[in-house]
XYZ file of C-alpha atoms in Angstrom:
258
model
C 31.520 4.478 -27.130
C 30.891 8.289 -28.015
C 34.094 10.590 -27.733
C 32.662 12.616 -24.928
C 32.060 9.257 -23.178
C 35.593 8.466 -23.776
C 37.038 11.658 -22.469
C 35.132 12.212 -19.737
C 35.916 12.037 -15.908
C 33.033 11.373 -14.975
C 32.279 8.320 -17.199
C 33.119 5.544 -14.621
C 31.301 7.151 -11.703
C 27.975 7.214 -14.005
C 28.325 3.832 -15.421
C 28.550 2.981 -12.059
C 25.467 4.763 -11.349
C 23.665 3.747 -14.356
C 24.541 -0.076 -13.283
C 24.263 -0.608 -10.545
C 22.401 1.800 -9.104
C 19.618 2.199 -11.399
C 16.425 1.783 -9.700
C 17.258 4.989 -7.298
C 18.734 7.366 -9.419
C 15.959 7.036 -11.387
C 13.387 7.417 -9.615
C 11.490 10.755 -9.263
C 12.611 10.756 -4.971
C 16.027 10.641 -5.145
C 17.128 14.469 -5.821
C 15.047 14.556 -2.927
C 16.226 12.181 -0.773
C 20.340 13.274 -1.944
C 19.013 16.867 -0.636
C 17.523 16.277 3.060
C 20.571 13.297 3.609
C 23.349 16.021 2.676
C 21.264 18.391 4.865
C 21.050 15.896 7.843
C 25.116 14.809 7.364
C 26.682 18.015 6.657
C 24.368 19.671 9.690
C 25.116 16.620 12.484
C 28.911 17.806 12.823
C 28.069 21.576 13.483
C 25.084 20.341 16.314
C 27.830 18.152 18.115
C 30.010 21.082 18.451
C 26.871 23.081 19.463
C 25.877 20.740 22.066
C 29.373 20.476 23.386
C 29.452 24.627 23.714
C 32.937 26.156 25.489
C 34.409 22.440 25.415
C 34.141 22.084 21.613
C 37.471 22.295 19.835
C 36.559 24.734 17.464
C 34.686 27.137 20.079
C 37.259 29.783 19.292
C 35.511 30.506 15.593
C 32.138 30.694 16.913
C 30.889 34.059 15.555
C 28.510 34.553 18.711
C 29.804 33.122 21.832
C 27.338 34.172 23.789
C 24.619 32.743 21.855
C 23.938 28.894 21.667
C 21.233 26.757 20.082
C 19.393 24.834 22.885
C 18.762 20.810 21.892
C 15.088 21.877 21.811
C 15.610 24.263 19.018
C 17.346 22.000 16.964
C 14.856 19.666 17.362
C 12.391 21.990 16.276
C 14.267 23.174 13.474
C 14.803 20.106 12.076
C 11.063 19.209 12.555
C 10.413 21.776 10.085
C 12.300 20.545 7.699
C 11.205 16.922 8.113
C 7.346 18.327 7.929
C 7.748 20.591 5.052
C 9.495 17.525 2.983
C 6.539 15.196 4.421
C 3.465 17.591 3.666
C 4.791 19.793 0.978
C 7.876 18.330 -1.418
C 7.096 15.051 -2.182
C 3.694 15.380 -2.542
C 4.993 18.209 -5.062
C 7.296 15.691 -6.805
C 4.603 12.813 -7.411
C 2.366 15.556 -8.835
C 5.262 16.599 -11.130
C 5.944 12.932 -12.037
C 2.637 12.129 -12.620
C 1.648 15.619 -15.092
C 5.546 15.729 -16.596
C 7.363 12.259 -16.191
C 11.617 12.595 -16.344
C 12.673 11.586 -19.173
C 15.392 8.205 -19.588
C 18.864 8.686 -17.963
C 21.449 9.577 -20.541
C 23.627 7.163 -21.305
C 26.809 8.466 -21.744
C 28.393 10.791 -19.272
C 28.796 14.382 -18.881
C 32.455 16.155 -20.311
C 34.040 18.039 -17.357
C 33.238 21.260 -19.080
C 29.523 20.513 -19.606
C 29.571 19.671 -15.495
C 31.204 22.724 -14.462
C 29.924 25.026 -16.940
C 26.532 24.066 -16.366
C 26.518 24.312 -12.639
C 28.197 27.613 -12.419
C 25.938 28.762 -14.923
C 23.080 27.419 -12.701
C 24.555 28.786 -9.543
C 24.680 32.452 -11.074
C 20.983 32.469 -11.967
C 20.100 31.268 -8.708
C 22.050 33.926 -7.093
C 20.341 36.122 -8.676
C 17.021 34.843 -8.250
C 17.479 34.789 -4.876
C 19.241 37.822 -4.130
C 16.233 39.909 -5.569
C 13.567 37.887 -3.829
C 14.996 37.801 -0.647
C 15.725 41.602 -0.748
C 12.077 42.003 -1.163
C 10.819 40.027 1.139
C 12.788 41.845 3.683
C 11.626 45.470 2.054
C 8.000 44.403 2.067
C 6.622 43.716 5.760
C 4.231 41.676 4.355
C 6.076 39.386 2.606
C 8.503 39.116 5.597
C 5.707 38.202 8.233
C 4.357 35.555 6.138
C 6.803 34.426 3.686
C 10.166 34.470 5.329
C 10.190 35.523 8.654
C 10.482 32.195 10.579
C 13.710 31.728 8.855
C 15.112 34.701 11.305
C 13.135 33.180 14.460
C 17.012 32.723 15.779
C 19.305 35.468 15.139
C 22.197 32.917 15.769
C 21.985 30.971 12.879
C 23.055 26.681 13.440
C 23.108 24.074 11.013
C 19.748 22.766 11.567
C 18.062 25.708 11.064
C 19.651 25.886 7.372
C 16.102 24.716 6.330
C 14.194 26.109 8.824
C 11.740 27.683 6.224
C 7.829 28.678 5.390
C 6.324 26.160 2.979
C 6.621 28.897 0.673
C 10.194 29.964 0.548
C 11.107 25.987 0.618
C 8.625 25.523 -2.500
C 10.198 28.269 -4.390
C 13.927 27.612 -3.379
C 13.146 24.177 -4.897
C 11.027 25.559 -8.005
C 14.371 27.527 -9.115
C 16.476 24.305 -8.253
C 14.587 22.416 -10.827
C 13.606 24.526 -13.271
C 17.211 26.451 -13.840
C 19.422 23.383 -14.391
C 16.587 21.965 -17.065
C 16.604 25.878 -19.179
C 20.822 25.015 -19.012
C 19.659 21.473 -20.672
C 22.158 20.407 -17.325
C 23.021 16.359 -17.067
C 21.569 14.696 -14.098
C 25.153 14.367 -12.666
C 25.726 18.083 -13.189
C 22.403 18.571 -10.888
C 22.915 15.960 -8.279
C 26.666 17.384 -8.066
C 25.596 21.011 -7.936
C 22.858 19.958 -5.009
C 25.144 18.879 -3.202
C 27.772 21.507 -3.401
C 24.680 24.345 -2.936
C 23.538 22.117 0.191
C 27.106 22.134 1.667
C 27.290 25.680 0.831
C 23.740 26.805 2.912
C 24.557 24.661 5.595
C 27.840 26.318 5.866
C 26.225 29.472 5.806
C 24.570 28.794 8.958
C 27.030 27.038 10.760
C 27.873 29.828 13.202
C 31.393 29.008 12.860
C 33.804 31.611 11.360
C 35.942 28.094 10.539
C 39.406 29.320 8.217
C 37.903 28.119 4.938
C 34.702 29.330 5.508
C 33.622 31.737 3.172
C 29.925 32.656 3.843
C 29.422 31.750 7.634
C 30.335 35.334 8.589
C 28.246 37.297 6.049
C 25.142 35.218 6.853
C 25.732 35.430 10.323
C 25.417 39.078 9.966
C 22.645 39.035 7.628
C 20.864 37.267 10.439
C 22.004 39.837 13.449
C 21.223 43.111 10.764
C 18.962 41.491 7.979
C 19.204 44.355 5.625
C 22.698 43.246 4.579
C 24.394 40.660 2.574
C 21.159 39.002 0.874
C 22.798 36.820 -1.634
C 23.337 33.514 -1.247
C 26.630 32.204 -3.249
C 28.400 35.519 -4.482
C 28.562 39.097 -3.395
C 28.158 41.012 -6.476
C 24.876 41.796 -6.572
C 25.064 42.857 -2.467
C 28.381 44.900 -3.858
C 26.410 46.434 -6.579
C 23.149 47.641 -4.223
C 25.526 48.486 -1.491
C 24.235 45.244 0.684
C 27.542 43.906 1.355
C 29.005 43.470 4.845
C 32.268 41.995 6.011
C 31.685 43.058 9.603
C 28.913 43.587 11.525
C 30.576 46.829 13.281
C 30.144 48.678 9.543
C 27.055 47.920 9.312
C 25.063 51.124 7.892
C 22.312 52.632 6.023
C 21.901 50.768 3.166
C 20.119 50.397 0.040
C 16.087 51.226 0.113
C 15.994 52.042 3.610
């Protein structure tokens, strides 16, 4: 047994992985399939409270009361996402399996370091790929109509509508997603950790919910009412630096480019 197998957390988790889950970590569908299922659980929560409206327990922290997502558009929400993973992703992934197989599962585990150095390190660069594409899109009327506008068809955001996306943007969110952690040479449990956390982290962006411990909800919420503010998706710096940021929606004004 290496040393970095022997000292790391994480060792028992992947051997549990490696044995006895083999067959569907490994195969090309399961970042995939850990994606849309952390989606669909994280979001199911968030719709109950919707659906329940002034008699949910947490009603107090919704951001706009008097704006609630109807049944139908959560249904039609998550349609989108179900087609868009149908028609566009994994036909995208057994292309990509077929032209550049994965290689073997590592054996040995990653250090604690290498997991949370490597998906901070990811999460920064995808920050900042984001941060400048979505502030273009929303410069360039173009773009907008046909790229990313359906993703502001509701300007109360809910959980559901978290991936409620143009083939596009969901192609190129998931283009970064792959091809960031493999220029960080990340582990596989470094990725499938870091999807989930990023996952948890758009979904709770959307919620709706100004919840205690809840620290994008608000500044996507107003990104959504005013969508020339707060563009990034994870951190703030690069809104701070182009004068994008936005803690309130009643200080909301001119901003960079306009």
């Amino acid at each position: 047994m290496s040393y970095s197998h022997q000292h790391s957390l994480a060792f028992p988790l992947w051997d549990f992985l490696l044995f006895r889950h083999y067959t569907l970590v490994s195969s090309p569908f399961f970042p995939v399939l850990l994606a849309f299922s952390c989606y669909f659980i994280f979001s199911v929560p968030f719709a109950i409270l919707d659906v329940l409206g002034e008699r949910a327990p947490l009603f107090e922290y919704k951001i706009q009361k008097q704006r609630r997502p109807t049944v139908g558009m959560m249904l039609r929400t998550l349609g989108t996402a179900v087609y868009n993973h149908l028609v566009f992703v994994l036909p995208a992934v057994l292309i990509t399996n077929v032209v550049m197989p994965a290689p073997p599962l590592p054996a040995v585990a990653p250090t604690v370091w290498e997991l949370i150095s490597g998906a901070l390190g990811v999460l920064l660069i995808f920050d900042t790929q984001y941060f400048f594409w979505h502030l273009v899109h929303h410069k360039n009327p173009h773009l907008y109509r046909w790229v990313h506008a359906i993703h502001h068809d509701y300007i109360s955001p809910f959980s559901w509508s978290t991936q409620h996306l143009s083939a596009v943007e969901l192609m190129t969110v998931g283009f970064w997603s792959n091809i960031d952690p493999s220029l960080l040479k990340c582990h596989p449990l470094t990725i499938w950790t870091l999807s989930v956390f990023s996952i948890w982290m758009s979904v709770e962006d959307h919620i709706g919910y100004d919840l205690p411990y809840s620290p994008g909800a608000m500044a996507h919420d107003i990104h959504h009412q005013k969508p020339s503010s707060n563009f990034a998706p994870f951190f703030s710096h690069w809104d701070r630096l182009f004068g994008t940021h936005f803690k309130n929606i009643h200080h909301h004004s001119k901003v960079w480019g306009q």
